[in-house]
Coordinates of N, CA and C in Angstrom, one line a residue:
X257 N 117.9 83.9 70.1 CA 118.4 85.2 69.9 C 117.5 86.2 70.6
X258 N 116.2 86.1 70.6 CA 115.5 87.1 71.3 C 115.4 87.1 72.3
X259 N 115.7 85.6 73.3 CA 115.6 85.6 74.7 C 116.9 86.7 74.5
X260 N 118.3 86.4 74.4 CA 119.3 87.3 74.9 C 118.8 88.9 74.6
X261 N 118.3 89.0 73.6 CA 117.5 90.6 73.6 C 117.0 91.0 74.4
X262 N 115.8 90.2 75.0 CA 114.8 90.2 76.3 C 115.6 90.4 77.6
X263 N 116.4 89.6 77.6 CA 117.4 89.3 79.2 C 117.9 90.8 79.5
X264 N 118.5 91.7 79.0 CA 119.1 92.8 79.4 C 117.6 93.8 79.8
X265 N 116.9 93.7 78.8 CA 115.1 94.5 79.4 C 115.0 94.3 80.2
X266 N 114.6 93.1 80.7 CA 114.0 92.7 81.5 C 114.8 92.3 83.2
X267 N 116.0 92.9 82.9 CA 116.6 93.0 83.7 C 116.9 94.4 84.4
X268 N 116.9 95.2 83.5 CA 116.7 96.7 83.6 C 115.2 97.1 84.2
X269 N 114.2 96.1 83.7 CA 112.7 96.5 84.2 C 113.1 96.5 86.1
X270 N 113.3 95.1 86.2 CA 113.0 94.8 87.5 C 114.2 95.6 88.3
X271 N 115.0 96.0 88.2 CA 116.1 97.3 89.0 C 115.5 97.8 88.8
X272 N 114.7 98.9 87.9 CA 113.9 100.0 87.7 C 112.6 99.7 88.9
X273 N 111.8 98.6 88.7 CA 110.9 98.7 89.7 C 111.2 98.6 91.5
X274 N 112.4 98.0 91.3 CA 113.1 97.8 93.0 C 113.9 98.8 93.4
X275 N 114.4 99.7 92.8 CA 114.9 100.6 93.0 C 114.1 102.6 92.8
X276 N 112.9 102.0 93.2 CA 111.8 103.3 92.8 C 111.8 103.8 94.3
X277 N 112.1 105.0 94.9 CA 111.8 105.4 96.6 C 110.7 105.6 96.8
X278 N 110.7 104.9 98.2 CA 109.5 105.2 99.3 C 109.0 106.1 99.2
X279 N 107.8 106.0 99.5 CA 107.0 107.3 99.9 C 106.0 107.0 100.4
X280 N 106.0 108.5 101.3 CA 105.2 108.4 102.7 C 103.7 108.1 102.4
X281 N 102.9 107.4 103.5 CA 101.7 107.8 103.3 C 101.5 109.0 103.9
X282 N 100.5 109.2 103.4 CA 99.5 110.9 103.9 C 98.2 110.2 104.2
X283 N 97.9 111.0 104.9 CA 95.7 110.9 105.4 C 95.2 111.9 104.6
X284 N 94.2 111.9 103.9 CA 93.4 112.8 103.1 C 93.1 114.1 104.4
X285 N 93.1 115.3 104.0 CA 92.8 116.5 104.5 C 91.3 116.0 104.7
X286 N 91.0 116.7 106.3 CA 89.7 116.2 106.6 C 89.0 117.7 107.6
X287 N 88.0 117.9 107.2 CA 87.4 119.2 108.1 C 87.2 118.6 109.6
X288 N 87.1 119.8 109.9 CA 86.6 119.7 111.6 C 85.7 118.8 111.9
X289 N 84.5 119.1 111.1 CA 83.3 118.4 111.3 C 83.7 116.8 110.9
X290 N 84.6 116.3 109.9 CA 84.8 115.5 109.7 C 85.1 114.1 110.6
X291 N 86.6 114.9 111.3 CA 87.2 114.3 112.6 C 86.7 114.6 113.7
X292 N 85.4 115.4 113.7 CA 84.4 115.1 115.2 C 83.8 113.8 115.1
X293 N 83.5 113.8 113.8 CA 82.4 112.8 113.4 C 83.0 111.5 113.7
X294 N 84.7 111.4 112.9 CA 85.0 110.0 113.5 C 85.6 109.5 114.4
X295 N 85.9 110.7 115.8 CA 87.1 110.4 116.6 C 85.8 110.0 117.8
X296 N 86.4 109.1 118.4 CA 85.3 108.3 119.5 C 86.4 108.9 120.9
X297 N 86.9 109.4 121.2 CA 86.9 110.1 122.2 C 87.4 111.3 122.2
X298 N 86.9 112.7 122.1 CA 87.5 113.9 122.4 C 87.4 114.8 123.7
X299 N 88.9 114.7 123.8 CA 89.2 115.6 125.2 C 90.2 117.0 125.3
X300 N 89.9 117.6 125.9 CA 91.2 119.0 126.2 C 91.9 118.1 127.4
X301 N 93.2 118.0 127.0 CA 94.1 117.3 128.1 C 95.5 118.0 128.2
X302 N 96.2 118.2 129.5 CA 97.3 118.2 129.3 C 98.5 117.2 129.0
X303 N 99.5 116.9 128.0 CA 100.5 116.0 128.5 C 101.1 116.0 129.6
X304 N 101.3 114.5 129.5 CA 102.4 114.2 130.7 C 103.3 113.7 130.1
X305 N 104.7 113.7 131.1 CA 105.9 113.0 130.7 C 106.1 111.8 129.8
X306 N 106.4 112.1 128.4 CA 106.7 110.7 128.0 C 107.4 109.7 128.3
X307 N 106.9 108.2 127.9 CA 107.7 107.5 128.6 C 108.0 106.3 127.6
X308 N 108.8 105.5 126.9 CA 109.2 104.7 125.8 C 108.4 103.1 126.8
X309 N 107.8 102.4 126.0 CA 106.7 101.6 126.3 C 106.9 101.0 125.3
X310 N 107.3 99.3 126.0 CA 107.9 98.1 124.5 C 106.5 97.3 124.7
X311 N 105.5 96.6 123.6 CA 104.8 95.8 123.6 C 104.8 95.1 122.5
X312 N 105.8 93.7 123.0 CA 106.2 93.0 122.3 C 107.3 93.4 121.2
X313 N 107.0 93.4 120.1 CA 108.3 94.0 119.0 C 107.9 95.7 118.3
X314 N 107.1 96.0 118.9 CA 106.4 97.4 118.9 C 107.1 97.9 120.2
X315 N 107.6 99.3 120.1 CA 107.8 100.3 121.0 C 106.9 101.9 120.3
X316 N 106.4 102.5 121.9 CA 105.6 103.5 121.7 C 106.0 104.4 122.6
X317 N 105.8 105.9 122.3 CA 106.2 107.0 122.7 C 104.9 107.0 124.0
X318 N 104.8 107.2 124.7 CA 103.7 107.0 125.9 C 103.2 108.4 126.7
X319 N 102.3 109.3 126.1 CA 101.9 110.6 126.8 C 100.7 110.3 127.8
X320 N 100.9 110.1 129.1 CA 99.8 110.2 130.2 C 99.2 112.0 129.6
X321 N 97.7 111.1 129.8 CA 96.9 112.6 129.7 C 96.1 113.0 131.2
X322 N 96.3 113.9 130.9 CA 95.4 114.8 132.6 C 94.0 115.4 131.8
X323 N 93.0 114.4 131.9 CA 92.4 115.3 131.3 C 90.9 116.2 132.0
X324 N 91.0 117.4 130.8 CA 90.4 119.0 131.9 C 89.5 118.6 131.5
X325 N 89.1 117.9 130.5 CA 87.3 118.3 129.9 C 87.0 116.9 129.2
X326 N 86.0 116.4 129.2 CA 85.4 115.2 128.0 C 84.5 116.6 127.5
X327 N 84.5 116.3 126.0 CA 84.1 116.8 125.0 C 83.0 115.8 124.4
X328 N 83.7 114.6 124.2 CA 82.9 113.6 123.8 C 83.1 112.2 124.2
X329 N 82.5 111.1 124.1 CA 82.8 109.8 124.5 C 83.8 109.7 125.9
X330 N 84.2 108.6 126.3 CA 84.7 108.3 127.5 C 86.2 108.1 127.7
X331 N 87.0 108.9 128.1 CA 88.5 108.6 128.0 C 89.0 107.4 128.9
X332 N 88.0 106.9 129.3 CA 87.9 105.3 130.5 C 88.3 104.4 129.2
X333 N 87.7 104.4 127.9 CA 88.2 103.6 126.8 C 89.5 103.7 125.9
X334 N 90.1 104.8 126.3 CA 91.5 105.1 125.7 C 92.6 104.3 126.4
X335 N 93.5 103.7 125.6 CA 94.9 102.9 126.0 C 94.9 103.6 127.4
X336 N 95.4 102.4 128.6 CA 95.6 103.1 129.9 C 97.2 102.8 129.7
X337 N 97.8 104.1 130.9 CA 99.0 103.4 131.2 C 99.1 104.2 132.6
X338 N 100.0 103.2 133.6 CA 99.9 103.3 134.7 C 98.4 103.9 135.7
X339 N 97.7 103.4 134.9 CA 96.3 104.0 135.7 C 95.6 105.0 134.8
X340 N 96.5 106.1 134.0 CA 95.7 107.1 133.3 C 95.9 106.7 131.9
X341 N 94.5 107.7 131.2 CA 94.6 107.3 129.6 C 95.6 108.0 128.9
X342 N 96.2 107.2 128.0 CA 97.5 107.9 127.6 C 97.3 107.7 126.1
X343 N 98.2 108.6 125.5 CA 98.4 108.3 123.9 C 99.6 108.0 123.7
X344 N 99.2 106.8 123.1 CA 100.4 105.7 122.8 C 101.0 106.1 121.1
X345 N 102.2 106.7 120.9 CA 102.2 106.9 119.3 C 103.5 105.6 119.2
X346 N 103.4 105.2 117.8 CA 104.9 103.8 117.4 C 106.0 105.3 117.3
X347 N 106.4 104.6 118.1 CA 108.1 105.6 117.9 C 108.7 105.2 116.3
X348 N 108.8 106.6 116.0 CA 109.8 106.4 115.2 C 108.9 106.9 113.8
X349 N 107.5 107.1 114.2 CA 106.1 107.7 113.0 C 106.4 109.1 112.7
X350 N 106.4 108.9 111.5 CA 106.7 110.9 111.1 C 106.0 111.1 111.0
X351 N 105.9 112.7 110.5 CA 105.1 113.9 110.2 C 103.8 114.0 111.4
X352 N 104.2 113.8 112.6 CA 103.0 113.6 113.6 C 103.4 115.1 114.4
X353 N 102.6 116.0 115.6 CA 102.4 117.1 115.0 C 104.1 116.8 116.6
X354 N 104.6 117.7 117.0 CA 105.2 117.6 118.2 C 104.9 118.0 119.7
X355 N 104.8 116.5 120.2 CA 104.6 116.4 121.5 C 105.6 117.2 122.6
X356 N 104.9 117.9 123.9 CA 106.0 118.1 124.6 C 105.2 117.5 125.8
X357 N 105.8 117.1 127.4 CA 105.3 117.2 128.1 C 104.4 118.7 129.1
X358 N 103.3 118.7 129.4 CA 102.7 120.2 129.9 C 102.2 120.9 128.8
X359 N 102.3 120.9 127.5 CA 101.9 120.8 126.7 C 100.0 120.7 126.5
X360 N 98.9 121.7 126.1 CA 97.7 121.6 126.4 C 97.0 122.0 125.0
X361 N 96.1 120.7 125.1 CA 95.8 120.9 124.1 C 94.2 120.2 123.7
X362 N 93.6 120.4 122.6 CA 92.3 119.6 122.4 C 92.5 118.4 121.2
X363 N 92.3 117.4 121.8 CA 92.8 115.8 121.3 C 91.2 114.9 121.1
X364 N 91.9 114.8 119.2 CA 90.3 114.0 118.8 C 91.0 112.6 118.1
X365 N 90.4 111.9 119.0 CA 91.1 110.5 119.2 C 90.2 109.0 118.8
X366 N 91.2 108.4 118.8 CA 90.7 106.6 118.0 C 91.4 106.0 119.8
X367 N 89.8 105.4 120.2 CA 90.4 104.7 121.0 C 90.8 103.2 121.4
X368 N 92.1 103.2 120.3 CA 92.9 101.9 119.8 C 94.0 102.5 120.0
X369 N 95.2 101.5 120.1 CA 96.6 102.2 119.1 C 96.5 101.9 117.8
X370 N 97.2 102.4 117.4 CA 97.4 102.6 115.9 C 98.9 103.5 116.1
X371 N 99.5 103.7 115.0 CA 100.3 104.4 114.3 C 100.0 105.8 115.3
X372 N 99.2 106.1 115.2 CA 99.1 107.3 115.7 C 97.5 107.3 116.1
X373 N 97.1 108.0 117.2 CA 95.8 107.9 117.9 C 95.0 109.0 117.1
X374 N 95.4 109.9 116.9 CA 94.9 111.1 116.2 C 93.8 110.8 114.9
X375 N 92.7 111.3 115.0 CA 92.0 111.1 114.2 C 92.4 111.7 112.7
X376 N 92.8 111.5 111.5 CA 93.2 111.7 110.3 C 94.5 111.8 110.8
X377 N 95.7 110.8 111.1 CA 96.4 110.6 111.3 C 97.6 111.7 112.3
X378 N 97.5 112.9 112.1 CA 97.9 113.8 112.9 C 96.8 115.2 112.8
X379 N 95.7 114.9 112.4 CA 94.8 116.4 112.2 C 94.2 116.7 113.2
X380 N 94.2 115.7 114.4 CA 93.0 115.7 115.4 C 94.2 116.5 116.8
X381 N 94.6 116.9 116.5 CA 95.5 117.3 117.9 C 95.5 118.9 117.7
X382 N 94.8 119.8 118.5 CA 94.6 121.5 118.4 C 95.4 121.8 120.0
X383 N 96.3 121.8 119.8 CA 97.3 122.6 120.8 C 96.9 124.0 121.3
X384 N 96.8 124.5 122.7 CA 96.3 125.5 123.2 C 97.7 126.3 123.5
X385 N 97.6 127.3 123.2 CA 98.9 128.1 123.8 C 98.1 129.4 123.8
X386 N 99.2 129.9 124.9 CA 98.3 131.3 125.4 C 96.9 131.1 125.7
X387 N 95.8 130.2 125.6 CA 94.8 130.3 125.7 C 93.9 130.5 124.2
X388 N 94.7 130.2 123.1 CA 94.2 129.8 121.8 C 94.6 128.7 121.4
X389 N 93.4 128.6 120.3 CA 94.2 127.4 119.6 C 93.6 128.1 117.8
X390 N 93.7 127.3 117.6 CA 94.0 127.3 115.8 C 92.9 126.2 115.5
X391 N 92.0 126.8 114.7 CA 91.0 125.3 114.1 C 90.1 125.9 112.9
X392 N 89.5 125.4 112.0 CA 88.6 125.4 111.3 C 89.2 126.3 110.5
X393 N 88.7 127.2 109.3 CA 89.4 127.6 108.0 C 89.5 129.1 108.0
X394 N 90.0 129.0 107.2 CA 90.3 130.6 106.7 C 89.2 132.0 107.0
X395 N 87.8 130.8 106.7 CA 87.0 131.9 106.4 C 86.2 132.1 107.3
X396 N 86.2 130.7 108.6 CA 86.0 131.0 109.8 C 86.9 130.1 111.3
X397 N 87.4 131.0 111.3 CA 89.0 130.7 111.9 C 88.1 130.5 113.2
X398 N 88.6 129.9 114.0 CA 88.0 129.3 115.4 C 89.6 129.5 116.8
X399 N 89.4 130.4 117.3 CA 90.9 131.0 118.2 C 90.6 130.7 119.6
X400 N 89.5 130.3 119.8 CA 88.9 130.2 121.1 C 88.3 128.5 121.6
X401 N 89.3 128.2 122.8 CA 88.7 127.0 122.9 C 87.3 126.4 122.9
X402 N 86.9 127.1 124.1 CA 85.8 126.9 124.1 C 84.5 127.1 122.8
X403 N 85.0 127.4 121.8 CA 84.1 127.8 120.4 C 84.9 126.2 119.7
X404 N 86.0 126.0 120.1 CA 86.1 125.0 119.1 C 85.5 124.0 119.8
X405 N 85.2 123.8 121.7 CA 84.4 122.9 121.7 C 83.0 122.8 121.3
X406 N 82.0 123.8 121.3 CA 81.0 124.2 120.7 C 80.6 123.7 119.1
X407 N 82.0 123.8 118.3 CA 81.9 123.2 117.2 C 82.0 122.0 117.1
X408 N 82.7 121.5 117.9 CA 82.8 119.9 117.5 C 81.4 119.6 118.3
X409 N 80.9 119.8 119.1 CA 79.6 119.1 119.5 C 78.8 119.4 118.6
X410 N 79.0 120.7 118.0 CA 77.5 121.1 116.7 C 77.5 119.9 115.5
X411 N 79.0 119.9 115.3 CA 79.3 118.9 114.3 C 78.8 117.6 114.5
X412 N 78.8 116.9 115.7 CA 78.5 115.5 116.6 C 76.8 115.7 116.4
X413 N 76.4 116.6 116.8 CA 74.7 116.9 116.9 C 74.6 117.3 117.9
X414 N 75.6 117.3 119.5 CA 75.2 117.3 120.4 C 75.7 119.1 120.9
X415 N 74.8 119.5 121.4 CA 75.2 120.6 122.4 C 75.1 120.5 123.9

């Protein structure tokens, strides 16, 4: 008699636990100084044309970078494609920031693929427009590229 008691619980548990929705992962919020510290190559680069790139049962969104400046480490170690170092994102990854081609920007990078190259998953990418960019907090806002490169080397130790 108590197994048939049990049977409908315990049937109700396991729908309950198979039927709970996904959810996304997140990267923990990480400071400037944080993602200088861990990104092993940072550069100001422009995009280039994307291009869909199969390896093996993996497809990746493919941005050739032109890049203006090493900031830090060697973009010779970043995924190559066709010759130049490119960032490879898995098609199809959300909440990643949006890519265009021509597109300029300062890129703090893992030089692996992964999911996404960006160091704290999408935190490492500071887009230039007009000649600013957006970095560091509230209370000391950073609008100037050149100050945000200054910071990420203060951060690294190096000037």
């Amino acid at each position: 008699m108590k197994r048939r008691a049990l049977a409908p619980l315990l049937v109700a548990c396991v729908l309950g636990v198979t039927t709970l929705p996904a959810q996304a992962t997140t990267a923990p919020p990480l400071t400037l100084a944080q993602q200088a510290n861990r990104a092993e190559v940072i550069v100001r680069v422009t995009l280039g044309s994307p291009k869909t790139v199969k390896d093996g049962d993996v497809t990746y969104q493919v941005y050739p970078l032109d890049v203006a400046e090493v900031i830090a480490g060697d973009p010779a170690t970043l995924p190559q494609h066709e010759g130049k170092p490119a960032l490879f994102v898995l098609q199809g990854t959300q909440d990643l920031p949006a890519f265009a081609a021509g597109q300029e920007g300062v890129a703090l990078l893992y030089a692996r693929r992964l999911d996404s190259p960006l160091v704290g998953f999408s935190q490492g990418w500071y887009p230039v427009v007009g000649g600013k960019v957006t970095a560091g907090d509230r209370e000391k806002p950073i609008t100037d590229p050149a100050a945000l490169r200054d910071a990420i080397r203060a951060a690294r130790g190096a000037q």
